[in-house]
Tab-separated table of C-alpha atoms in Angstrom:
chain	number	residue	atom	x	y	z
A	1	UNK	CA	-37.270	131.499	-116.557
A	2	UNK	CA	-40.898	131.802	-115.883
A	3	UNK	CA	-42.868	129.240	-113.956
A	4	UNK	CA	-41.110	129.238	-110.584
A	5	UNK	CA	-38.236	130.458	-108.439
A	6	UNK	CA	-35.387	128.729	-106.728
A	7	UNK	CA	-34.347	129.065	-103.081
A	8	UNK	CA	-31.088	127.439	-101.920
A	9	UNK	CA	-32.384	127.234	-98.371
A	10	UNK	CA	-35.269	125.028	-99.498
A	11	UNK	CA	-33.437	122.957	-102.092
A	12	UNK	CA	-35.836	120.048	-102.010
A	13	UNK	CA	-39.168	119.493	-100.286
A	14	UNK	CA	-39.905	116.083	-101.804
A	15	UNK	CA	-37.707	113.232	-103.010
A	16	UNK	CA	-37.374	109.594	-103.961
A	17	UNK	CA	-33.832	108.344	-103.357
A	18	UNK	CA	-32.545	104.812	-103.927
A	19	UNK	CA	-29.292	103.480	-102.450
A	20	UNK	CA	-28.488	100.141	-104.155
A	21	UNK	CA	-25.475	99.453	-101.938
A	22	UNK	CA	-27.805	99.296	-98.910
A	23	UNK	CA	-30.211	96.844	-100.545
A	24	UNK	CA	-29.868	93.164	-99.606
A	25	UNK	CA	-31.555	90.296	-101.430
A	26	UNK	CA	-33.996	90.013	-98.523
A	27	UNK	CA	-34.827	93.739	-98.784
A	28	UNK	CA	-35.556	93.416	-102.494
A	29	UNK	CA	-37.839	90.411	-101.971
A	30	UNK	CA	-39.717	92.257	-99.226
A	31	UNK	CA	-40.089	95.255	-101.542
A	32	UNK	CA	-42.086	93.153	-104.003
A	33	UNK	CA	-44.470	91.797	-101.369
A	34	UNK	CA	-44.920	94.795	-99.073
A	35	UNK	CA	-46.446	98.115	-100.136
A	36	UNK	CA	-44.621	99.954	-97.326
A	37	UNK	CA	-41.487	101.081	-99.203
A	38	UNK	CA	-40.541	103.555	-96.442
A	39	UNK	CA	-39.565	100.628	-94.232
A	40	UNK	CA	-36.956	99.493	-96.761
A	41	UNK	CA	-33.583	100.873	-95.683
A	42	UNK	CA	-32.412	101.542	-99.261
A	43	UNK	CA	-35.412	103.780	-100.096
A	44	UNK	CA	-35.851	107.347	-98.899
A	45	UNK	CA	-39.162	109.056	-99.590
A	46	UNK	CA	-41.685	111.349	-97.861
A	47	UNK	CA	-43.990	109.838	-95.250
A	48	UNK	CA	-47.080	110.493	-97.388
A	49	UNK	CA	-45.551	108.446	-100.217
A	50	UNK	CA	-44.473	105.448	-98.154
A	51	UNK	CA	-47.118	103.120	-99.604
A	52	UNK	CA	-46.852	102.384	-103.318
A	53	UNK	CA	-48.644	100.008	-105.661
A	54	UNK	CA	-46.915	97.009	-107.209
A	55	UNK	CA	-46.106	98.705	-110.538
A	56	UNK	CA	-44.113	101.410	-108.750
A	57	UNK	CA	-42.362	98.900	-106.482
A	58	UNK	CA	-41.509	96.788	-109.521
A	59	UNK	CA	-39.806	99.753	-111.240
A	60	UNK	CA	-37.858	100.492	-108.050
A	61	UNK	CA	-36.871	96.807	-107.890
A	62	UNK	CA	-35.634	96.810	-111.505
A	63	UNK	CA	-33.700	100.054	-111.011
A	64	UNK	CA	-31.960	98.839	-107.842
A	65	UNK	CA	-31.165	95.381	-109.253
A	66	UNK	CA	-29.718	96.942	-112.418
A	67	UNK	CA	-27.543	99.312	-110.376
A	68	UNK	CA	-26.331	96.512	-108.092
A	69	UNK	CA	-25.438	94.392	-111.130
A	70	UNK	CA	-23.543	97.280	-112.729
A	71	UNK	CA	-21.676	98.149	-109.524
A	72	UNK	CA	-20.755	94.498	-108.923
A	73	UNK	CA	-19.426	94.178	-112.491
A	74	UNK	CA	-17.821	97.606	-112.635
A	75	UNK	CA	-14.219	96.349	-112.924
A	76	UNK	CA	-14.754	93.488	-115.398
A	77	UNK	CA	-16.936	95.738	-117.550
A	78	UNK	CA	-14.190	98.373	-117.672
A	79	UNK	CA	-11.594	95.687	-118.439
A	80	UNK	CA	-13.700	94.342	-121.311
A	81	UNK	CA	-14.074	97.862	-122.684
A	82	UNK	CA	-10.337	98.481	-122.445
A	83	UNK	CA	-9.609	95.180	-124.193
A	84	UNK	CA	-12.038	95.914	-127.045
A	85	UNK	CA	-10.709	99.445	-127.506
A	86	UNK	CA	-7.105	98.227	-127.452
A	87	UNK	CA	-7.839	95.510	-130.023
A	88	UNK	CA	-9.683	97.897	-132.353
A	89	UNK	CA	-6.856	100.433	-132.176
A	90	UNK	CA	-4.253	97.682	-132.553
A	91	UNK	CA	-5.897	96.699	-135.828
A	92	UNK	CA	-6.194	100.266	-137.121
A	93	UNK	CA	-2.664	101.338	-136.162
A	94	UNK	CA	-1.131	98.275	-137.828
A	95	UNK	CA	-3.047	98.296	-141.090
A	96	UNK	CA	-5.590	95.549	-140.409
A	97	UNK	CA	-5.632	91.936	-139.245
A	98	UNK	CA	-3.361	90.439	-141.917
A	99	UNK	CA	-0.659	93.114	-141.534
A	100	UNK	CA	-0.910	92.837	-137.750
A	101	UNK	CA	-0.228	89.090	-137.927
A	102	UNK	CA	2.854	89.717	-140.085
A	103	UNK	CA	4.102	92.361	-137.657
A	104	UNK	CA	3.645	89.952	-134.762
A	105	UNK	CA	5.951	87.513	-136.525
A	106	UNK	CA	8.587	90.198	-137.121
A	107	UNK	CA	8.204	91.847	-133.718
A	108	UNK	CA	7.351	95.244	-135.244
A	109	UNK	CA	3.870	95.717	-133.826
A	110	UNK	CA	2.790	99.319	-133.200
A	111	UNK	CA	1.098	99.394	-129.803
A	112	UNK	CA	-1.609	102.065	-129.407
A	113	UNK	CA	-1.214	104.880	-126.875
A	114	UNK	CA	-4.552	105.574	-125.163
A	115	UNK	CA	-3.723	109.264	-124.699
A	116	UNK	CA	-2.595	109.895	-128.286
A	117	UNK	CA	-4.462	111.737	-131.018
A	118	UNK	CA	-4.663	108.448	-132.961
A	119	UNK	CA	-6.506	106.445	-130.295
A	120	UNK	CA	-10.233	106.069	-131.042
A	121	UNK	CA	-12.968	105.156	-128.548
A	122	UNK	CA	-15.476	102.325	-128.996
A	123	UNK	CA	-18.063	104.933	-130.010
A	124	UNK	CA	-15.651	106.427	-132.526
A	125	UNK	CA	-14.960	102.998	-133.997
A	126	UNK	CA	-18.675	102.438	-134.584
A	127	UNK	CA	-18.802	105.550	-136.773
A	128	UNK	CA	-15.293	106.549	-137.902
A	129	UNK	CA	-16.333	109.738	-139.719
A	130	UNK	CA	-14.720	112.837	-138.205
A	131	UNK	CA	-15.061	115.359	-141.024
A	132	UNK	CA	-17.894	117.879	-141.117
A	133	UNK	CA	-20.351	117.612	-143.998
A	134	UNK	CA	-18.960	120.303	-146.320
A	135	UNK	CA	-22.210	120.389	-148.286
A	136	UNK	CA	-23.873	122.051	-145.278
A	137	UNK	CA	-22.798	125.693	-145.231
A	138	UNK	CA	-22.691	128.163	-142.352
A	139	UNK	CA	-25.919	130.144	-142.188
A	140	UNK	CA	-28.047	127.266	-143.450
A	141	UNK	CA	-30.706	125.866	-141.119
A	142	UNK	CA	-28.942	122.516	-140.893
A	143	UNK	CA	-25.498	123.943	-140.069
A	144	UNK	CA	-25.712	124.334	-136.286
A	145	UNK	CA	-27.553	121.023	-135.681
A	146	UNK	CA	-25.000	119.232	-137.911
A	147	UNK	CA	-22.056	120.869	-136.108
A	148	UNK	CA	-23.658	120.081	-132.743
A	149	UNK	CA	-24.055	116.418	-133.749
A	150	UNK	CA	-20.391	116.091	-134.734
A	151	UNK	CA	-19.299	117.835	-131.531
A	152	UNK	CA	-21.462	115.466	-129.467
A	153	UNK	CA	-19.881	112.525	-131.323
A	154	UNK	CA	-16.358	113.891	-130.835
A	155	UNK	CA	-16.922	114.315	-127.077
A	156	UNK	CA	-16.405	110.548	-126.569
A	157	UNK	CA	-12.718	110.827	-127.537
A	158	UNK	CA	-9.637	111.741	-125.521
A	159	UNK	CA	-8.328	115.298	-125.281
A	160	UNK	CA	-5.529	114.902	-127.839
A	161	UNK	CA	-7.893	113.356	-130.401
A	162	UNK	CA	-10.488	116.126	-129.935
A	163	UNK	CA	-7.841	118.845	-130.163
A	164	UNK	CA	-6.447	117.355	-133.363
A	165	UNK	CA	-9.822	117.051	-135.111
A	166	UNK	CA	-11.070	120.498	-134.058
A	167	UNK	CA	-7.819	122.239	-134.971
A	168	UNK	CA	-6.502	120.325	-137.993
A	169	UNK	CA	-9.680	119.013	-139.623
A	170	UNK	CA	-12.366	121.534	-138.741
A	171	UNK	CA	-10.026	124.575	-138.675
A	172	UNK	CA	-11.635	125.793	-135.477
A	173	UNK	CA	-10.256	126.755	-132.069
A	174	UNK	CA	-10.108	124.142	-129.318
A	175	UNK	CA	-10.857	125.929	-126.034
A	176	UNK	CA	-10.584	123.125	-123.502
A	177	UNK	CA	-11.360	119.595	-122.394
A	178	UNK	CA	-12.777	119.009	-118.901
A	179	UNK	CA	-13.058	116.071	-116.533
A	180	UNK	CA	-15.612	116.983	-113.857
A	181	UNK	CA	-16.133	115.668	-110.351
A	182	UNK	CA	-19.316	113.893	-109.228
A	183	UNK	CA	-19.825	114.633	-105.528
A	184	UNK	CA	-22.107	111.627	-105.022
A	185	UNK	CA	-20.094	108.983	-106.842
A	186	UNK	CA	-16.940	110.529	-105.331
A	187	UNK	CA	-15.031	110.363	-108.610
A	188	UNK	CA	-14.584	112.281	-111.874
A	189	UNK	CA	-17.377	111.032	-114.117
A	190	UNK	CA	-18.564	113.873	-116.366
A	191	UNK	CA	-16.611	115.047	-119.399
A	192	UNK	CA	-17.121	117.919	-121.821
A	193	UNK	CA	-15.197	120.110	-124.236
A	194	UNK	CA	-15.581	123.595	-125.696
A	195	UNK	CA	-14.680	124.895	-129.147
A	196	UNK	CA	-15.081	128.144	-131.066
A	197	UNK	CA	-16.167	128.042	-134.701
A	198	UNK	CA	-13.481	130.437	-135.959
A	199	UNK	CA	-13.799	128.968	-139.462
A	200	UNK	CA	-17.427	129.498	-140.510
A	201	UNK	CA	-19.008	131.507	-137.680
A	202	UNK	CA	-16.300	133.277	-135.617
A	203	UNK	CA	-18.720	134.278	-132.872
A	204	UNK	CA	-20.139	130.803	-132.211
A	205	UNK	CA	-19.011	128.788	-129.157
A	206	UNK	CA	-20.002	125.121	-128.802
A	207	UNK	CA	-20.234	123.268	-125.463
A	208	UNK	CA	-20.440	119.475	-125.899
A	209	UNK	CA	-21.179	117.064	-123.036
A	210	UNK	CA	-20.019	113.450	-123.329
A	211	UNK	CA	-22.697	110.757	-123.208
A	212	UNK	CA	-22.643	107.318	-121.606
A	213	UNK	CA	-19.476	105.309	-122.215
A	214	UNK	CA	-20.672	101.803	-123.224
A	215	UNK	CA	-18.371	100.160	-120.639
A	216	UNK	CA	-18.634	102.694	-117.798
A	217	UNK	CA	-20.758	101.125	-115.046
A	218	UNK	CA	-20.979	104.387	-113.095
A	219	UNK	CA	-22.407	106.214	-116.108
A	220	UNK	CA	-24.948	103.449	-116.673
A	221	UNK	CA	-25.927	103.636	-112.993
A	222	UNK	CA	-26.700	107.308	-113.575
A	223	UNK	CA	-28.945	106.347	-116.491
A	224	UNK	CA	-30.917	103.567	-114.782
A	225	UNK	CA	-31.370	105.323	-111.431
A	226	UNK	CA	-35.004	106.525	-111.216
A	227	UNK	CA	-34.411	108.670	-108.108
A	228	UNK	CA	-35.574	112.266	-108.208
A	229	UNK	CA	-35.621	115.503	-106.251
A	230	UNK	CA	-38.622	117.826	-106.400
A	231	UNK	CA	-37.690	121.512	-106.446
A	232	UNK	CA	-40.458	123.833	-105.339
A	233	UNK	CA	-41.996	125.708	-108.257
A	234	UNK	CA	-39.745	123.892	-110.736
A	235	UNK	CA	-40.696	120.217	-110.592
A	236	UNK	CA	-39.170	116.773	-110.204
A	237	UNK	CA	-35.714	116.265	-111.735
A	238	UNK	CA	-33.708	113.078	-112.192
A	239	UNK	CA	-31.157	112.792	-109.356
A	240	UNK	CA	-28.484	110.983	-111.376
A	241	UNK	CA	-28.353	113.666	-114.050
A	242	UNK	CA	-28.176	116.439	-111.455
A	243	UNK	CA	-25.351	114.601	-109.687
A	244	UNK	CA	-23.410	114.308	-112.943
A	245	UNK	CA	-23.892	118.023	-113.628
A	246	UNK	CA	-22.430	119.029	-110.274
A	247	UNK	CA	-25.172	118.951	-107.620
A	248	UNK	CA	-23.779	119.921	-104.199
A	249	UNK	CA	-24.668	118.499	-100.797
A	250	UNK	CA	-26.800	121.604	-100.171
A	251	UNK	CA	-28.356	121.680	-103.622
A	252	UNK	CA	-27.532	124.342	-106.217
A	253	UNK	CA	-25.960	127.306	-104.398
A	254	UNK	CA	-25.454	130.219	-106.764
A	255	UNK	CA	-21.700	130.358	-106.186
A	256	UNK	CA	-19.235	127.819	-104.796
A	257	UNK	CA	-15.500	127.522	-104.256
A	258	UNK	CA	-14.158	124.682	-106.386
A	259	UNK	CA	-11.208	122.933	-104.712
A	260	UNK	CA	-8.121	122.105	-106.751
A	261	UNK	CA	-8.648	118.990	-108.817
A	262	UNK	CA	-12.415	118.951	-108.248
A	263	UNK	CA	-14.227	120.984	-110.851
A	264	UNK	CA	-18.001	120.670	-111.151
A	265	UNK	CA	-19.537	120.681	-114.633
A	266	UNK	CA	-22.198	123.348	-114.219
A	267	UNK	CA	-20.078	125.791	-112.226
A	268	UNK	CA	-16.902	125.495	-114.298
A	269	UNK	CA	-18.613	125.684	-117.699
A	270	UNK	CA	-20.616	128.668	-116.492
A	271	UNK	CA	-17.377	130.343	-115.341
A	272	UNK	CA	-15.651	129.682	-118.681
A	273	UNK	CA	-18.635	130.991	-120.659
A	274	UNK	CA	-18.821	134.135	-118.542
A	275	UNK	CA	-15.140	134.764	-119.277
A	276	UNK	CA	-15.417	134.073	-123.020
A	277	UNK	CA	-18.546	136.166	-123.472
A	278	UNK	CA	-17.090	139.090	-121.521
A	279	UNK	CA	-14.209	139.220	-124.051
A	280	UNK	CA	-16.471	139.133	-127.116
A	281	UNK	CA	-19.800	140.946	-126.939
A	282	UNK	CA	-20.914	139.435	-130.254
A	283	UNK	CA	-20.289	135.839	-129.173
A	284	UNK	CA	-23.131	133.341	-128.869
A	285	UNK	CA	-23.063	129.737	-127.736
A	286	UNK	CA	-24.902	126.461	-128.217
A	287	UNK	CA	-24.969	123.391	-125.979
A	288	UNK	CA	-25.136	119.810	-127.209
A	289	UNK	CA	-24.803	116.163	-126.188
A	290	UNK	CA	-25.796	112.622	-127.054
A	291	UNK	CA	-27.540	110.245	-124.633
A	292	UNK	CA	-26.552	111.208	-121.068
A	293	UNK	CA	-24.748	114.182	-122.625
A	294	UNK	CA	-28.061	115.405	-124.028
A	295	UNK	CA	-29.674	115.201	-120.593
A	296	UNK	CA	-26.803	117.232	-119.122
A	297	UNK	CA	-27.067	119.796	-121.933
A	298	UNK	CA	-30.727	120.628	-121.324
A	299	UNK	CA	-30.363	120.409	-117.547
A	300	UNK	CA	-27.446	122.870	-117.746
A	301	UNK	CA	-29.924	125.350	-119.209
A	302	UNK	CA	-32.387	124.553	-116.434
A	303	UNK	CA	-29.880	125.356	-113.669
A	304	UNK	CA	-28.886	128.583	-115.437
A	305	UNK	CA	-32.576	129.458	-115.256
A	306	UNK	CA	-32.823	128.597	-111.558
A	307	UNK	CA	-29.974	131.039	-110.940
A	308	UNK	CA	-31.515	133.670	-113.245
A	309	UNK	CA	-28.371	133.898	-115.386
A	310	UNK	CA	-30.030	136.278	-117.832
A	311	UNK	CA	-26.782	137.312	-119.543
A	312	UNK	CA	-25.856	133.731	-120.406
A	313	UNK	CA	-29.409	132.828	-121.390
A	314	UNK	CA	-29.504	135.868	-123.667
A	315	UNK	CA	-26.282	134.712	-125.355
A	316	UNK	CA	-27.496	131.140	-125.788
A	317	UNK	CA	-28.680	130.398	-129.322
A	318	UNK	CA	-29.739	126.807	-128.969
A	319	UNK	CA	-29.680	123.405	-127.305
A	320	UNK	CA	-29.338	120.371	-129.594
A	321	UNK	CA	-29.671	116.914	-128.085
A	322	UNK	CA	-29.484	113.484	-129.719
A	323	UNK	CA	-30.975	110.341	-128.188
A	324	UNK	CA	-31.671	112.233	-124.954
A	325	UNK	CA	-33.452	110.468	-122.055
A	326	UNK	CA	-36.206	112.154	-120.046
A	327	UNK	CA	-34.922	114.417	-117.267
A	328	UNK	CA	-37.992	115.513	-115.278
A	329	UNK	CA	-41.755	115.613	-114.843
A	330	UNK	CA	-44.466	117.687	-116.532
A	331	UNK	CA	-44.026	120.647	-114.143
A	332	UNK	CA	-40.310	120.799	-114.965
A	333	UNK	CA	-41.192	120.605	-118.662
A	334	UNK	CA	-43.547	123.580	-118.324
A	335	UNK	CA	-40.881	125.505	-116.415
A	336	UNK	CA	-38.390	124.848	-119.219
A	337	UNK	CA	-40.773	125.556	-122.097
A	338	UNK	CA	-41.791	128.912	-120.614
A	339	UNK	CA	-38.178	129.897	-120.097
A	340	UNK	CA	-36.944	128.732	-123.498
A	341	UNK	CA	-39.677	130.807	-125.113
A	342	UNK	CA	-38.968	133.826	-122.923
A	343	UNK	CA	-35.247	133.793	-123.727
A	344	UNK	CA	-35.733	132.775	-127.391
A	345	UNK	CA	-33.532	129.691	-126.979
A	346	UNK	CA	-33.930	127.074	-129.697
A	347	UNK	CA	-34.296	123.568	-128.286
A	348	UNK	CA	-34.245	120.670	-130.769
A	349	UNK	CA	-34.457	117.101	-129.477
A	350	UNK	CA	-33.443	114.626	-132.189
A	351	UNK	CA	-34.679	111.032	-132.003
A	352	UNK	CA	-33.774	108.325	-134.500
A	353	UNK	CA	-36.270	105.509	-135.141
A	354	UNK	CA	-36.460	102.947	-132.288
A	355	UNK	CA	-33.618	104.352	-130.184
A	356	UNK	CA	-34.367	102.985	-126.715
A	357	UNK	CA	-32.794	105.769	-124.606
A	358	UNK	CA	-35.253	108.624	-125.426
A	359	UNK	CA	-37.990	106.252	-124.260
A	360	UNK	CA	-36.454	106.049	-120.755
A	361	UNK	CA	-37.136	106.586	-117.859
A	362	UNK	CA	-40.721	105.414	-118.203
A	363	UNK	CA	-43.442	107.955	-118.950
A	364	UNK	CA	-46.520	106.697	-117.104
A	365	UNK	CA	-48.682	107.421	-114.078
A	366	UNK	CA	-46.068	105.760	-111.853
A	367	UNK	CA	-42.855	107.620	-112.630
A	368	UNK	CA	-44.280	110.791	-114.230
A	369	UNK	CA	-41.154	111.464	-116.366
A	370	UNK	CA	-42.046	113.559	-119.426
A	371	UNK	CA	-40.279	114.926	-122.481
A	372	UNK	CA	-40.931	118.534	-123.426
A	373	UNK	CA	-40.423	120.623	-126.532
A	374	UNK	CA	-40.605	119.423	-130.144
A	375	UNK	CA	-39.123	116.085	-131.157
A	376	UNK	CA	-37.382	115.904	-134.540
A	377	UNK	CA	-38.045	112.283	-135.326
A	378	UNK	CA	-36.225	110.431	-138.128
A	379	UNK	CA	-37.381	107.043	-139.339
A	380	UNK	CA	-35.052	104.302	-140.615
A	381	UNK	CA	-35.137	105.844	-144.105
A	382	UNK	CA	-33.858	109.115	-142.561
A	383	UNK	CA	-37.101	110.959	-143.301
A	384	UNK	CA	-37.701	113.605	-140.667
A	385	UNK	CA	-40.846	115.062	-139.165
A	386	UNK	CA	-41.798	117.109	-136.126
A	387	UNK	CA	-43.703	115.374	-133.339
A	388	UNK	CA	-44.476	116.242	-129.747
A	389	UNK	CA	-43.676	112.660	-128.741
A	390	UNK	CA	-41.761	109.927	-130.550
A	391	UNK	CA	-43.792	106.829	-131.614
A	392	UNK	CA	-43.900	104.096	-128.947
A	393	UNK	CA	-42.996	106.534	-126.185
A	394	UNK	CA	-42.168	103.734	-123.711
A	395	UNK	CA	-39.620	101.198	-124.915
A	396	UNK	CA	-41.102	98.123	-123.237
A	397	UNK	CA	-44.368	98.033	-125.168
A	398	UNK	CA	-45.520	94.581	-126.323
A	399	UNK	CA	-47.408	96.002	-129.307
A	400	UNK	CA	-44.108	97.255	-130.762
A	401	UNK	CA	-42.045	94.069	-130.366
A	402	UNK	CA	-42.582	92.764	-133.906
A	403	UNK	CA	-42.241	96.182	-135.657
A	404	UNK	CA	-39.012	96.881	-133.741
A	405	UNK	CA	-37.522	93.506	-134.681
A	406	UNK	CA	-38.473	93.892	-138.341
A	407	UNK	CA	-36.951	97.366	-138.362
A	408	UNK	CA	-33.706	96.007	-136.845
A	409	UNK	CA	-33.526	93.445	-139.687
A	410	UNK	CA	-34.012	96.247	-142.235
A	411	UNK	CA	-31.247	98.333	-140.596
A	412	UNK	CA	-28.819	95.418	-140.938
A	413	UNK	CA	-29.751	94.942	-144.611
A	414	UNK	CA	-29.501	98.702	-145.179
A	415	UNK	CA	-25.920	98.710	-143.846
A	416	UNK	CA	-24.883	96.704	-146.925
A	417	UNK	CA	-26.964	98.752	-149.373
A	418	UNK	CA	-26.422	102.358	-148.305
A	419	UNK	CA	-22.802	102.830	-149.570
A	420	UNK	CA	-23.935	101.712	-153.030
A	421	UNK	CA	-26.738	104.275	-153.026
A	422	UNK	CA	-25.244	107.200	-151.078
A	423	UNK	CA	-21.492	106.733	-151.508
A	424	UNK	CA	-18.451	105.439	-149.654
A	425	UNK	CA	-18.862	108.003	-146.901
A	426	UNK	CA	-21.799	105.922	-145.645
A	427	UNK	CA	-19.980	102.586	-145.626
A	428	UNK	CA	-20.235	100.789	-142.267
A	429	UNK	CA	-17.342	98.792	-140.853
A	430	UNK	CA	-17.483	95.233	-139.525
A	431	UNK	CA	-17.715	96.490	-135.926
A	432	UNK	CA	-20.850	98.513	-136.680
A	433	UNK	CA	-22.384	95.587	-138.546
A	434	UNK	CA	-21.672	93.357	-135.537
A	435	UNK	CA	-23.453	95.878	-133.362
A	436	UNK	CA	-26.447	95.795	-135.695
A	437	UNK	CA	-26.554	92.007	-135.273
A	438	UNK	CA	-26.712	92.552	-131.502
A	439	UNK	CA	-29.549	94.971	-132.286
A	440	UNK	CA	-31.544	92.033	-133.650
A	441	UNK	CA	-31.629	90.663	-130.097
A	442	UNK	CA	-32.106	94.030	-128.365
A	443	UNK	CA	-33.945	96.235	-130.892
A	444	UNK	CA	-33.264	99.894	-130.310
A	445	UNK	CA	-29.765	99.390	-128.904
A	446	UNK	CA	-27.919	99.809	-132.205
A	447	UNK	CA	-30.355	102.634	-133.071
A	448	UNK	CA	-28.825	104.623	-130.204
A	449	UNK	CA	-25.408	104.609	-131.862
A	450	UNK	CA	-24.368	107.882	-133.492
A	451	UNK	CA	-23.984	106.288	-136.948
A	452	UNK	CA	-27.689	106.734	-137.677
A	453	UNK	CA	-27.912	110.167	-136.050
A	454	UNK	CA	-24.982	111.229	-138.242
A	455	UNK	CA	-26.703	109.837	-141.333
A	456	UNK	CA	-29.932	111.615	-140.357
A	457	UNK	CA	-28.098	114.937	-140.051
A	458	UNK	CA	-26.438	114.473	-143.455
A	459	UNK	CA	-29.228	112.854	-145.468
A	460	UNK	CA	-32.411	113.927	-143.720
A	461	UNK	CA	-34.193	117.222	-144.105
A	462	UNK	CA	-34.647	119.597	-141.191
A	463	UNK	CA	-38.432	120.062	-141.018
A	464	UNK	CA	-39.888	123.502	-140.470
A	465	UNK	CA	-41.348	123.855	-137.013
A	466	UNK	CA	-42.963	126.401	-134.790
A	467	UNK	CA	-41.368	126.214	-131.372
A	468	UNK	CA	-43.212	126.498	-128.059
A	469	UNK	CA	-46.647	125.704	-129.424
A	470	UNK	CA	-47.978	124.433	-126.085
């Protein structure tokens, strides 16, 4: 890609790194009252950036406190998630609450198997639709974005579930499910799967990254961490997202040896794509993801560019992200825009209404995180338009408090109306309605759920746009 070059020997010449496990209560209090952040043992930054104003220190404080809270509650949060998932699947596998109660009395309860093709995640229970929209045909402008959305949604499920849906419902070929290692968290934290659209477009390969699991504290730590590395000629990039993609201790070497049991997302997916594309010269691929998965999808393209993987970039047709957070600064955005244009890669960033995640990390003079490329913005009536920035670009904006709350009320009301207007396929279950009630307290949280992105893909138009207009 144009705009810079990458040198492994000089991986990073500037950085802001936060280590929440090293931060004591005393350290955090001192951070708020002293502008010398370099003296805080949990902050690593260049000497010339050691003194920061209060607004920057406050954002560091919030980020570290949030990470410490998540790490402290990692086990109970996972246990709550497991309990909710088990209960939801217990209800569905036994025919509902009333039938479940009868089965309890007779001792004939069907207990869900978490690894089975019938077990559905919390995300899957919020929007239980698994079928593709058959009204959208291959070759139409909406087809690839709609397929990408469903793949991003399916990525939250277990391997058996994904295999079953791809093979038996979509009539496509399931090529693999992957659980990738995170060198910095020292555990497998990144998941993705690959399919081939042998049904409608035999030469199309889809790579889907999983987003943030609602009850995975480590994934949320990745999201709320505001640390960054600055790569010379490329820009500042979010550390947490790079870690999840497979960042090594020495940066992004072009080739590595992956030990048994420790595959890294970028390197393994690149290897698989090289193999698949070498066997089919006509094959093309797209990359997709929701939330954290969207950040990994576009960053995957960025690392391919750093390594000048021209063959793969030439075979890439598009990147489709949904509810994607910001991944870098303006320089990184320019680097990506130049390269996407050069390699004719279509990048569409979908944002639904008041979704809070695309408005994070903060875009201001303190953090410098910026979106790039066109935003396909859908309002709460699923009307789409092309913008270069979603309305209310920073979530915590006092001027938008009342509009966001009113919109959350409308979304709850709409959940009762929409099946009457659009059909049973748009009926929302009690679990989704409960989530919308939570959205009254935290507007923009329920808007991040894939229910509304799915509705936008099915009901909304795909506006015409000219890419790379900057």
